[in-house]
CSV table of C-alpha atoms and ligand atoms in Angstrom, one decimal:
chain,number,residue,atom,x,y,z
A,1,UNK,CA,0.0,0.0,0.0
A,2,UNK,CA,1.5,3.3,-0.9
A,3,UNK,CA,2.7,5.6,2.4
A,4,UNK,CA,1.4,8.6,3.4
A,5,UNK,CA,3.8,10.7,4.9
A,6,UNK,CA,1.6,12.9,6.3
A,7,UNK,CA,-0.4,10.3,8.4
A,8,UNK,CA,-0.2,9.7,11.4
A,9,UNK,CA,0.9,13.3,12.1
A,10,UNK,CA,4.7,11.3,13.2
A,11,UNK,CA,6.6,13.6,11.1
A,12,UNK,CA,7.4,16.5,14.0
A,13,UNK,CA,8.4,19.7,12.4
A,14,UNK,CA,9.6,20.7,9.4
A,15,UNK,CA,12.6,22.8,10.9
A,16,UNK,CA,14.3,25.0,7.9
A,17,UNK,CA,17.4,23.4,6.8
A,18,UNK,CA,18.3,21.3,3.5
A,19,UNK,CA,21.1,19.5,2.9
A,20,UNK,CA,23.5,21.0,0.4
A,21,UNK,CA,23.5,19.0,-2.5
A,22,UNK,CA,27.2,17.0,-2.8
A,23,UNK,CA,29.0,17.4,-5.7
A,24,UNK,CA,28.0,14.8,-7.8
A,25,UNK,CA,29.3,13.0,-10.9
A,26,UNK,CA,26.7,12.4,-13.5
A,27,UNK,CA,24.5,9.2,-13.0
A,28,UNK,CA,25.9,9.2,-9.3
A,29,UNK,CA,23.9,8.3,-6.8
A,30,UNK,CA,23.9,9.4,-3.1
A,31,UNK,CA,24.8,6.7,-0.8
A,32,UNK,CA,23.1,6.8,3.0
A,33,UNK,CA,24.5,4.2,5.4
A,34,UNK,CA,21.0,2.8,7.3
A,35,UNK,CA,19.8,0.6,9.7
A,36,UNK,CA,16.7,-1.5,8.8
A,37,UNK,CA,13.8,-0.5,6.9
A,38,UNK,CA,10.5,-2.1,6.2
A,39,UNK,CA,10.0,-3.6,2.8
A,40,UNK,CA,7.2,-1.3,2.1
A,41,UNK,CA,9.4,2.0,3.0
A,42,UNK,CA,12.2,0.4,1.4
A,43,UNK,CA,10.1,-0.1,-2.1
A,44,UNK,CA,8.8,3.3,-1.8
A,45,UNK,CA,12.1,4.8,-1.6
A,46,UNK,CA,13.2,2.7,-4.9
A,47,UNK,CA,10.1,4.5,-6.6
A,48,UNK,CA,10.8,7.7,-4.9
A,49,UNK,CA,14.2,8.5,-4.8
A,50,UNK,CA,16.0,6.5,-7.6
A,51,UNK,CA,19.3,8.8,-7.1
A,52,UNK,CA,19.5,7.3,-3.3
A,53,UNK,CA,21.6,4.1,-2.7
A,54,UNK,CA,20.8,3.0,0.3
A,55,UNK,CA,22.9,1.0,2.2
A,56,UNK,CA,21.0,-1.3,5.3
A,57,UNK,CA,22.5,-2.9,8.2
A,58,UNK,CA,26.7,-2.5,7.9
A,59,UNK,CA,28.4,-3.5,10.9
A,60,UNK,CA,30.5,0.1,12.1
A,61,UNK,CA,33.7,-1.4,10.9
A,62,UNK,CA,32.0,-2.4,7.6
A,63,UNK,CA,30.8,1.5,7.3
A,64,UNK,CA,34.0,2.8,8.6
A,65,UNK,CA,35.7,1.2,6.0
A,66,UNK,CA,33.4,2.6,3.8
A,67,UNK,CA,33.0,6.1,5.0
A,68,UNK,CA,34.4,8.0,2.1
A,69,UNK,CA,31.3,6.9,-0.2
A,70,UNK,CA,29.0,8.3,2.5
A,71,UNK,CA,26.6,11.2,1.8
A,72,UNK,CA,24.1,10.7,4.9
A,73,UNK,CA,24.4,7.8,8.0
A,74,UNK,CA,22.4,7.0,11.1
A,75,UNK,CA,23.9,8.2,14.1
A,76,UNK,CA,25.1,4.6,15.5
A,77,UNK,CA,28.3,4.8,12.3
A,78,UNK,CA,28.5,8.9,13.1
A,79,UNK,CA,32.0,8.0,15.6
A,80,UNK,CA,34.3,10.5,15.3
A,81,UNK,CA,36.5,8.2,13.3
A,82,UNK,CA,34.0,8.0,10.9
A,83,UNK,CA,32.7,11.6,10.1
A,84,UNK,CA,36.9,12.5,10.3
A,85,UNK,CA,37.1,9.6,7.0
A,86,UNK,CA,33.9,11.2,5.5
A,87,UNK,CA,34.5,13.8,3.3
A,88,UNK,CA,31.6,13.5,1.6
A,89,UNK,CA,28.8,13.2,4.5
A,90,UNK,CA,26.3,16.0,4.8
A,91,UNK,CA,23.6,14.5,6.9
A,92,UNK,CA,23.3,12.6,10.1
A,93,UNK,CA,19.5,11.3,11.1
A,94,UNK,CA,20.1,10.9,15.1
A,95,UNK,CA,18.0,7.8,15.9
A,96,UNK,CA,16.5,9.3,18.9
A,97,UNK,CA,14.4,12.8,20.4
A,98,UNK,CA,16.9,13.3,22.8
A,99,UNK,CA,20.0,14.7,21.1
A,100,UNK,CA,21.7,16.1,24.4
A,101,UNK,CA,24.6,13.0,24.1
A,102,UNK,CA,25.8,14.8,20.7
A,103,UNK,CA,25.2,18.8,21.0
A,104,UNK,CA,28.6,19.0,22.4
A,105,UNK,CA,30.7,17.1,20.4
A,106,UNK,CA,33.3,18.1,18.3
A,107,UNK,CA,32.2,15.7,15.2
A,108,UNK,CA,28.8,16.4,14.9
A,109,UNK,CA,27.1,18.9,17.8
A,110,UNK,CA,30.2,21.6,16.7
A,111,UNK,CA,30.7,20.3,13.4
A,112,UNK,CA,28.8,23.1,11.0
A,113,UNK,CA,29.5,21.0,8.0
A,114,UNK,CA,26.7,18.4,8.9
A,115,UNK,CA,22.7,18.6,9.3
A,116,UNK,CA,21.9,16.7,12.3
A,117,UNK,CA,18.3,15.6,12.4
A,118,UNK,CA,16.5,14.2,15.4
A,119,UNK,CA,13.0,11.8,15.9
A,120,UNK,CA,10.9,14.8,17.7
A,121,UNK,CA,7.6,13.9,17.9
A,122,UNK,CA,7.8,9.9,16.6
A,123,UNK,CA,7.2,8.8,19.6
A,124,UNK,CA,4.4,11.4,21.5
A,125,UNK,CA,1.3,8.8,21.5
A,126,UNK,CA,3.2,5.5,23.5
A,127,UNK,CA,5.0,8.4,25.4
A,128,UNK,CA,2.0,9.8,27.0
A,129,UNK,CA,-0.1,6.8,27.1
A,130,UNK,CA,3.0,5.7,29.5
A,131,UNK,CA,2.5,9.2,31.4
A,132,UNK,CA,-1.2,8.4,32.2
A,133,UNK,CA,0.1,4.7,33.1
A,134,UNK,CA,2.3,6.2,35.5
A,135,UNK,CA,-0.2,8.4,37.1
A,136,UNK,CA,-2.7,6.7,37.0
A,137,UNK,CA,-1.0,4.0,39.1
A,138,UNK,CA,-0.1,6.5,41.3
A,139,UNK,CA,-3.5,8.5,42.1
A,140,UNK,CA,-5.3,4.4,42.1
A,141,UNK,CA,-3.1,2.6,44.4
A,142,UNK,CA,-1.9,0.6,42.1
A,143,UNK,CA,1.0,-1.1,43.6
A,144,UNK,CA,-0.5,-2.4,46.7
A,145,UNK,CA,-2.6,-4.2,45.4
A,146,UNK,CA,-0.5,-5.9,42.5
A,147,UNK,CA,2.0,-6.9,45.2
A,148,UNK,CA,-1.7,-8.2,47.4
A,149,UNK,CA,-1.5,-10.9,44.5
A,150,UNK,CA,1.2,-12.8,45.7
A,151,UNK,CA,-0.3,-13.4,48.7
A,152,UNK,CA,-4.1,-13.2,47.2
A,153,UNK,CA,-5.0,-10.4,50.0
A,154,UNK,CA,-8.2,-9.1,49.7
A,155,UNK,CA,-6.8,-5.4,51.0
A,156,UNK,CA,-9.4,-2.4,50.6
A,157,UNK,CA,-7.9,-0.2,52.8
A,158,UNK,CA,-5.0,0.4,50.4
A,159,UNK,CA,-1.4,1.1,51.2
A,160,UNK,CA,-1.7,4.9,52.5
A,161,UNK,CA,1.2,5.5,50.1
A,162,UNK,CA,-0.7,6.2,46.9
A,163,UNK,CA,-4.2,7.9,47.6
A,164,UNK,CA,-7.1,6.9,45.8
A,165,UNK,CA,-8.0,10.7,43.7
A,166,UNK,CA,-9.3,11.4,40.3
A,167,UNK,CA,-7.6,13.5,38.0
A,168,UNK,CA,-11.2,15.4,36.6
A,169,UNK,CA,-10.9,18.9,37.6
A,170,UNK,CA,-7.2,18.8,38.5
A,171,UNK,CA,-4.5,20.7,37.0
A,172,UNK,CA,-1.2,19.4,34.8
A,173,UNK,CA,1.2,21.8,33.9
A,174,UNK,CA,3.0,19.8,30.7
A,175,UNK,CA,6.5,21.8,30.6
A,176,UNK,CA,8.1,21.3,27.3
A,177,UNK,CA,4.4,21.4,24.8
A,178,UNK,CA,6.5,19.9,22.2
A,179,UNK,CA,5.3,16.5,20.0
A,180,UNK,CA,5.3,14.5,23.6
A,181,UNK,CA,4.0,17.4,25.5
A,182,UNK,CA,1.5,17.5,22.8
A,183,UNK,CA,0.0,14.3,23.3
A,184,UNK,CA,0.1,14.4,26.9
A,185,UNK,CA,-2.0,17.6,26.8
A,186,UNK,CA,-4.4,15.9,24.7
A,187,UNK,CA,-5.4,13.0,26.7
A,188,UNK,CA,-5.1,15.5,30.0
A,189,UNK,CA,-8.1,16.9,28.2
A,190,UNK,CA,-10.1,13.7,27.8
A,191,UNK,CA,-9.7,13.0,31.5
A,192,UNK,CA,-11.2,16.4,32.4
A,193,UNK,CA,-7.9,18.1,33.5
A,194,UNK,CA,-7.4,21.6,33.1
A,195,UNK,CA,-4.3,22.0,31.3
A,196,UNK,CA,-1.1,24.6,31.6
A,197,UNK,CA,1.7,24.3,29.2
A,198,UNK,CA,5.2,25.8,28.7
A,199,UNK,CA,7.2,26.1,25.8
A,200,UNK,CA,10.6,27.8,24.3
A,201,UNK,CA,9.0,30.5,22.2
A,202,UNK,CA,5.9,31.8,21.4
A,203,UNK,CA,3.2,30.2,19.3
A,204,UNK,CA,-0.3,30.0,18.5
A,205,UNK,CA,-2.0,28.1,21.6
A,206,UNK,CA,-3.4,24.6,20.6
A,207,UNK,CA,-7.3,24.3,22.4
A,208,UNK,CA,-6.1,21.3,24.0
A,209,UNK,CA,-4.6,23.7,26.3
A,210,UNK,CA,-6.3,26.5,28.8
A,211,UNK,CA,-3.1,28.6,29.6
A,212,UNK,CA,-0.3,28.4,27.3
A,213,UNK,CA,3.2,30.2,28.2
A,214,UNK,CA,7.2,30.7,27.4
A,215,UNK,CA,9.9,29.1,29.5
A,216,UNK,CA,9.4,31.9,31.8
A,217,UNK,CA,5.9,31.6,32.8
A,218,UNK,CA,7.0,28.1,34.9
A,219,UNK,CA,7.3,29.5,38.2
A,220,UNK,CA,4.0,31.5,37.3
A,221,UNK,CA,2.0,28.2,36.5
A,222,UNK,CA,3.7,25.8,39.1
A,223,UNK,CA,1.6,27.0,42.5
A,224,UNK,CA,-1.1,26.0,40.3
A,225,UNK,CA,-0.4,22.1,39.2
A,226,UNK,CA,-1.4,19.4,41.0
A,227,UNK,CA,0.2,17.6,38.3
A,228,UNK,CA,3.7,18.3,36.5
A,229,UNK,CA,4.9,16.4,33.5
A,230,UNK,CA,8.1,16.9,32.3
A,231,UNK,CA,8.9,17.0,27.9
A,232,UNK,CA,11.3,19.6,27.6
A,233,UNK,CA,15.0,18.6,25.8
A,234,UNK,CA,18.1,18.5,28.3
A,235,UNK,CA,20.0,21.8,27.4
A,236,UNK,CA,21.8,24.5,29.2
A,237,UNK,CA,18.6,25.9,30.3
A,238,UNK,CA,16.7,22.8,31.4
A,239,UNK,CA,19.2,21.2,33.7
A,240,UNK,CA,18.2,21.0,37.0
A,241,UNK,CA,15.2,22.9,36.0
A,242,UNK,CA,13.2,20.9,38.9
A,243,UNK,CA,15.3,22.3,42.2
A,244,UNK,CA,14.1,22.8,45.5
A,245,UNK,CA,13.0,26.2,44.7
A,246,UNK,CA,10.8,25.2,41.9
A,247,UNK,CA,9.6,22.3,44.1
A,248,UNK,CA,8.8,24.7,46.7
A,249,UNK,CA,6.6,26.5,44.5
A,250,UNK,CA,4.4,23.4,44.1
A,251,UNK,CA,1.3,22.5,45.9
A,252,UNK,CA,1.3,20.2,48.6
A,253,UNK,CA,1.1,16.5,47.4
A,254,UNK,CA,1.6,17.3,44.1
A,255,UNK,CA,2.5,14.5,41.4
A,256,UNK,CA,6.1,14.6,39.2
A,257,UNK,CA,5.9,13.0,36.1
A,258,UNK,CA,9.3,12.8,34.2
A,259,UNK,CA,9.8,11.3,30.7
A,260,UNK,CA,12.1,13.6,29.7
A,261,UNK,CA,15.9,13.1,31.3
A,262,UNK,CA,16.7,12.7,34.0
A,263,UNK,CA,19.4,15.5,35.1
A,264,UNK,CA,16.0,18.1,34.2
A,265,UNK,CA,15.6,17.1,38.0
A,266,UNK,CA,17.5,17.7,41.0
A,267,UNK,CA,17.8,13.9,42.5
A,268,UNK,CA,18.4,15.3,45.7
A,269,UNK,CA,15.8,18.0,45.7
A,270,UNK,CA,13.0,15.2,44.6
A,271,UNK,CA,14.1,13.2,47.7
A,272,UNK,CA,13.5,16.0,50.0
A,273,UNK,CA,9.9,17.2,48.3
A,274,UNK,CA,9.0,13.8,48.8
A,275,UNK,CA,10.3,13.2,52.0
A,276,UNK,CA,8.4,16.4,53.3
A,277,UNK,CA,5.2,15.4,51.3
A,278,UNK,CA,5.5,18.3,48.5
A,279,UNK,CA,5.1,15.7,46.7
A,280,UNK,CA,2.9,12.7,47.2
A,281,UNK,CA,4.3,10.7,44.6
A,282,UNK,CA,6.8,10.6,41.3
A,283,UNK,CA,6.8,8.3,38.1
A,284,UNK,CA,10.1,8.6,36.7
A,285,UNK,CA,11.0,7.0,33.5
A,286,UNK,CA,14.6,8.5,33.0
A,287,UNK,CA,16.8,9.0,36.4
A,288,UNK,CA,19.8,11.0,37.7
A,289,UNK,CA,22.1,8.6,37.8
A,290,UNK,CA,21.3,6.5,34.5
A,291,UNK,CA,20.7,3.6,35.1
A,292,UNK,CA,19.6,3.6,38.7
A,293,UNK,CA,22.1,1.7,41.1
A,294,UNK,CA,20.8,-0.9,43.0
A,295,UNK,CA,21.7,1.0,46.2
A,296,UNK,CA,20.1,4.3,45.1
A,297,UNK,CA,17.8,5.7,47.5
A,298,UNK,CA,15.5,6.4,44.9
A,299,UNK,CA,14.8,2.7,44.7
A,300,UNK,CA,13.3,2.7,48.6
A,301,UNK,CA,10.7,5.5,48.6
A,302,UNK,CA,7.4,3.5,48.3
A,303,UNK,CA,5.5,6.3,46.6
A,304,UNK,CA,8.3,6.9,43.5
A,305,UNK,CA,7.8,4.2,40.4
A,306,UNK,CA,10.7,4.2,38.1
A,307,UNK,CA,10.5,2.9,34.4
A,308,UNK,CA,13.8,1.9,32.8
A,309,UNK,CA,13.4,4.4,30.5
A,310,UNK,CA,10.8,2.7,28.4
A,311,UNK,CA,8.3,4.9,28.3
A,312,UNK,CA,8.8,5.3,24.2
A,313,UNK,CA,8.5,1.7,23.3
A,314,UNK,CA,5.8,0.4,21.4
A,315,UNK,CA,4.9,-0.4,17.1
A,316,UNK,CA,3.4,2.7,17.1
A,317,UNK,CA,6.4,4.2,17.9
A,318,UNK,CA,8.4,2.1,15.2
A,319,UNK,CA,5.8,3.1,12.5
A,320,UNK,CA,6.2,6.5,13.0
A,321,UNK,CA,9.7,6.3,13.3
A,322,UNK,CA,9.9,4.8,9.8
A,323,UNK,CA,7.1,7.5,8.2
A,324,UNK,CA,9.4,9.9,9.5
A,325,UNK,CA,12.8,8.5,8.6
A,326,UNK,CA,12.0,7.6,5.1
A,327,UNK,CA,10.6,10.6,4.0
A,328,UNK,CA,13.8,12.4,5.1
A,329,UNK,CA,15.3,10.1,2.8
A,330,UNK,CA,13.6,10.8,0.1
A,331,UNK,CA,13.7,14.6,1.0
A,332,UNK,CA,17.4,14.3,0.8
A,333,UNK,CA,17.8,12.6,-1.9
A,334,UNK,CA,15.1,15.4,-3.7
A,335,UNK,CA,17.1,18.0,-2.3
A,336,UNK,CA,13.9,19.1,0.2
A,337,UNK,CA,14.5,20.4,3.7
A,338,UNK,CA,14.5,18.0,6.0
A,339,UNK,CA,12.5,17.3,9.3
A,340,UNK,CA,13.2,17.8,12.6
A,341,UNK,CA,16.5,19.7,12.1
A,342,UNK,CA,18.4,20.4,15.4
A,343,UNK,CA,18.8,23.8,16.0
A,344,UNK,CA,22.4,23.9,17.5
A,345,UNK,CA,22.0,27.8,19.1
A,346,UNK,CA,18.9,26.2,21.0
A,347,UNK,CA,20.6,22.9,21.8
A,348,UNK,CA,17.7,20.2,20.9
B,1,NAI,N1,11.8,8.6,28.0
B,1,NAI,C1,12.0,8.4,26.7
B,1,NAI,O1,12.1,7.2,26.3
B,1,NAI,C2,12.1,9.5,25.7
B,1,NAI,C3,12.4,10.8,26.2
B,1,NAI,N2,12.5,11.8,25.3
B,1,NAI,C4,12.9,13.1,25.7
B,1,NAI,O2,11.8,14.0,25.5
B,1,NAI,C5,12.3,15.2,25.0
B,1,NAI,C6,11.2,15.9,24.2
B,1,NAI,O3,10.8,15.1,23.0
B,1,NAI,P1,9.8,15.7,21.9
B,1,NAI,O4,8.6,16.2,22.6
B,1,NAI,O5,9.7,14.6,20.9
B,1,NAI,O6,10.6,16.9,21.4
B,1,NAI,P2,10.1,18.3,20.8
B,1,NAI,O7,11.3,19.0,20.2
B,1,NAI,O8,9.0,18.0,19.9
B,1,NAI,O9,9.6,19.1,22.0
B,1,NAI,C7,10.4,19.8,22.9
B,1,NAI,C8,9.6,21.0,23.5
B,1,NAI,O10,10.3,21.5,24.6
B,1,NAI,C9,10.1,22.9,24.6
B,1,NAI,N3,11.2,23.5,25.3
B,1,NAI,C10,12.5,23.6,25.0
B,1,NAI,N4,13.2,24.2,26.0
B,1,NAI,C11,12.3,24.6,26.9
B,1,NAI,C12,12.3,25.3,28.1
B,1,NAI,N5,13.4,25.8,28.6
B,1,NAI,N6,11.1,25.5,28.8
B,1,NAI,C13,10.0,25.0,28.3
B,1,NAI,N7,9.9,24.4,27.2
B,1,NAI,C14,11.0,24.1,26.5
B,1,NAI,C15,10.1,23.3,23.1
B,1,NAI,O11,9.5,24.5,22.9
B,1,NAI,C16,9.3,22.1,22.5
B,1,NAI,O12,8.0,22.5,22.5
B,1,NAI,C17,13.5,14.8,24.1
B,1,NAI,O13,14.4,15.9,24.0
B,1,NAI,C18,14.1,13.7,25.0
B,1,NAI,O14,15.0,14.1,25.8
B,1,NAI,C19,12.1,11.6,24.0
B,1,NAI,C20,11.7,10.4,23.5
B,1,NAI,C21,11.8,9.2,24.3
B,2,3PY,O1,14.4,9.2,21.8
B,2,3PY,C1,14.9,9.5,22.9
B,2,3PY,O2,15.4,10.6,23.2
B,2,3PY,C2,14.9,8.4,23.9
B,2,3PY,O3,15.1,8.7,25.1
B,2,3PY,C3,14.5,7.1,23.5
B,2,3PY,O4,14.8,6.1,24.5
């Protein structure tokens, strides 16, 4: 069945930049060092984008030994080595949202020569169904009673630790209304939430959400969320965005969602807040350290769940991921900006 690219909305933005068309000999094709494609995305791309020769599944030494045919690669061959024996590469799809382990590398965050692009957006739906997962298992007691089956205990009081409360006609402050943020917003909606919503600059506010603001506006909206759900990027300005001040600024038994990284919060500051019931609980997907030790205190506090930063997988995730990632493909190979181009001056 033919793809369309626009459907299902998994294509994030289309931020500015095209790829300067290489210097190429007649009849030459551009070569892109991949990972694997479906056959359908794979045929379209052969119908597409004749002038592409893409190359699937190389080990890195294969591609390294190959690296001076390359035009465009996935991140995993993008080693320094590689890009230094690359004189041809223009274009390096980063195979994940997150692009905070590159920004500040010499080969490719510094390195002007190259068009990073990123997977903002692919993976909003699974994201945010794993948000409400999180919270929801937190506001209906959720743990006690999955541990009450190893034991078969018929337990209504509940464990004290999580309280039984609905979420209709509470308040979730989504920091970071990007493609996750998005999504999260939306289903905040559908369970009768008001919504608040941060983001980098200004833009036209979407009517999932009631109050809409710049980075700025966060210590203006967090007296006001009884929910907080982190989906901003890790950059200069978002690390150890959660601190004990910003804590402090929360209600009392508040809920912290974060999907996002973990250094966005201050570990230490989150111990205290829940330690001195700021907080009544935190689902944490990504952590400060990564992974979590064993020993980590973290581990102990009966009202914190922690996801090993899973909260992206899922086939929906995969098929956006390959919507996305072809049609930058063939966008490159047309010479079309490309998607989801990181902006290095705002780091993500
Ligand atoms: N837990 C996991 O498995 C995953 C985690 N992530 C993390 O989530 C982040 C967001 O992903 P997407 O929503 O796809 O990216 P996105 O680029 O679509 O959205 C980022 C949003 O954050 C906003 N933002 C940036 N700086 C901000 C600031 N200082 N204050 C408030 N808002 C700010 C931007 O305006 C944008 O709306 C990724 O950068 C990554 O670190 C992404 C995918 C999977
Ligand atoms: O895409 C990302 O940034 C992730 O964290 C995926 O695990």
């Amino acid at each position: 069945a033919p793809v369309d690219p626009n459907a299902p909305a998994a294509l994030g933005s289309l931020r500015h930049a095209r790829v300067a068309a290489p210097d190429l000999a007649k009849g030459e094709r551009l070569v892109y060092f991949g990972s694997s494609l479906s056959d359908e995305h794979v045929a379209r791309l052969e119908r597409d984008a004749p002038n592409l020769e893409l190359v699937l599944g190389l080990s890195r030494e294969e591609a390294l030994a190959r690296a001076n045919e390359a035009h465009g690669v996935d991140s995993f061959y993008a080693t320094p080595e590689f890009v230094a024996a690359a004189p041809n590469l223009a274009w390096v799809q980063i195979k994940s949202a997150g692009v905070d382990r590159y920004i500040d590398t010499e080969h490719l965050g510094h390195n002007e020569a190259l068009v990073l692009t990123n997977l903002r957006a692919v993976s909003g739906p699974i994201i945010a169904d794993h948000v409400f997962a999180l919270l929801l298992a937190m506001t209906r007691d959720l743990p006690v009673h999955l541990a009450n089956r190893a034991t078969g205990t018929w337990d209504r009081a509940g464990s004290g630790v999580f309280e039984p409360v609905g979420l209709a006609g509470r308040t979730l402050l989504v920091v970071g209304l990007g493609g996750i943020g998005s999504e999260v917003a939306k289903r905040a909606k559908g369970f009768g939430m008001t919504v608040l919503a941060t983001r980098r600059s200004e833009a036209e506010r979407p009517d999932y959400v009631d109050v809409q603001g710049t980075a700025d506006r966060l210590d203006d909206f967090l007296p006001r969320a009884d929910v907080v759900v982190l989906c901003v990027p890790l950059t200069d300005e978002t690390t150890g965005l959660m601190n004990a001040e910003r804590f402090a600024l929360m209600p009392d038994g508040a809920y912290l969602v974060n999907i996002a990284r973990g250094k966005v919060v201050d570990t230490a500051a989150l111990m205290a807040a829940l330690d001195g019931g700021r907080l009544a609980s935190a689902g944490l997907d990504v952590t400060d350290p990564e992974p979590l030790p064993a020993d980590h205190p973290l581990w102990s506090y009966p009202n914190v769940i922690v996801t090993p930063h899973t909260a992206g997988r899922g086939e929906l995730t995969l098929t956006r991921l390959e919507i996305m990632y072809s049609e930058n493909l063939r966008r490159f190979a047309a010479g079309e900006p490309l998607y989801n181009v990181i902006d290095r001056d705002a780091g993500y």
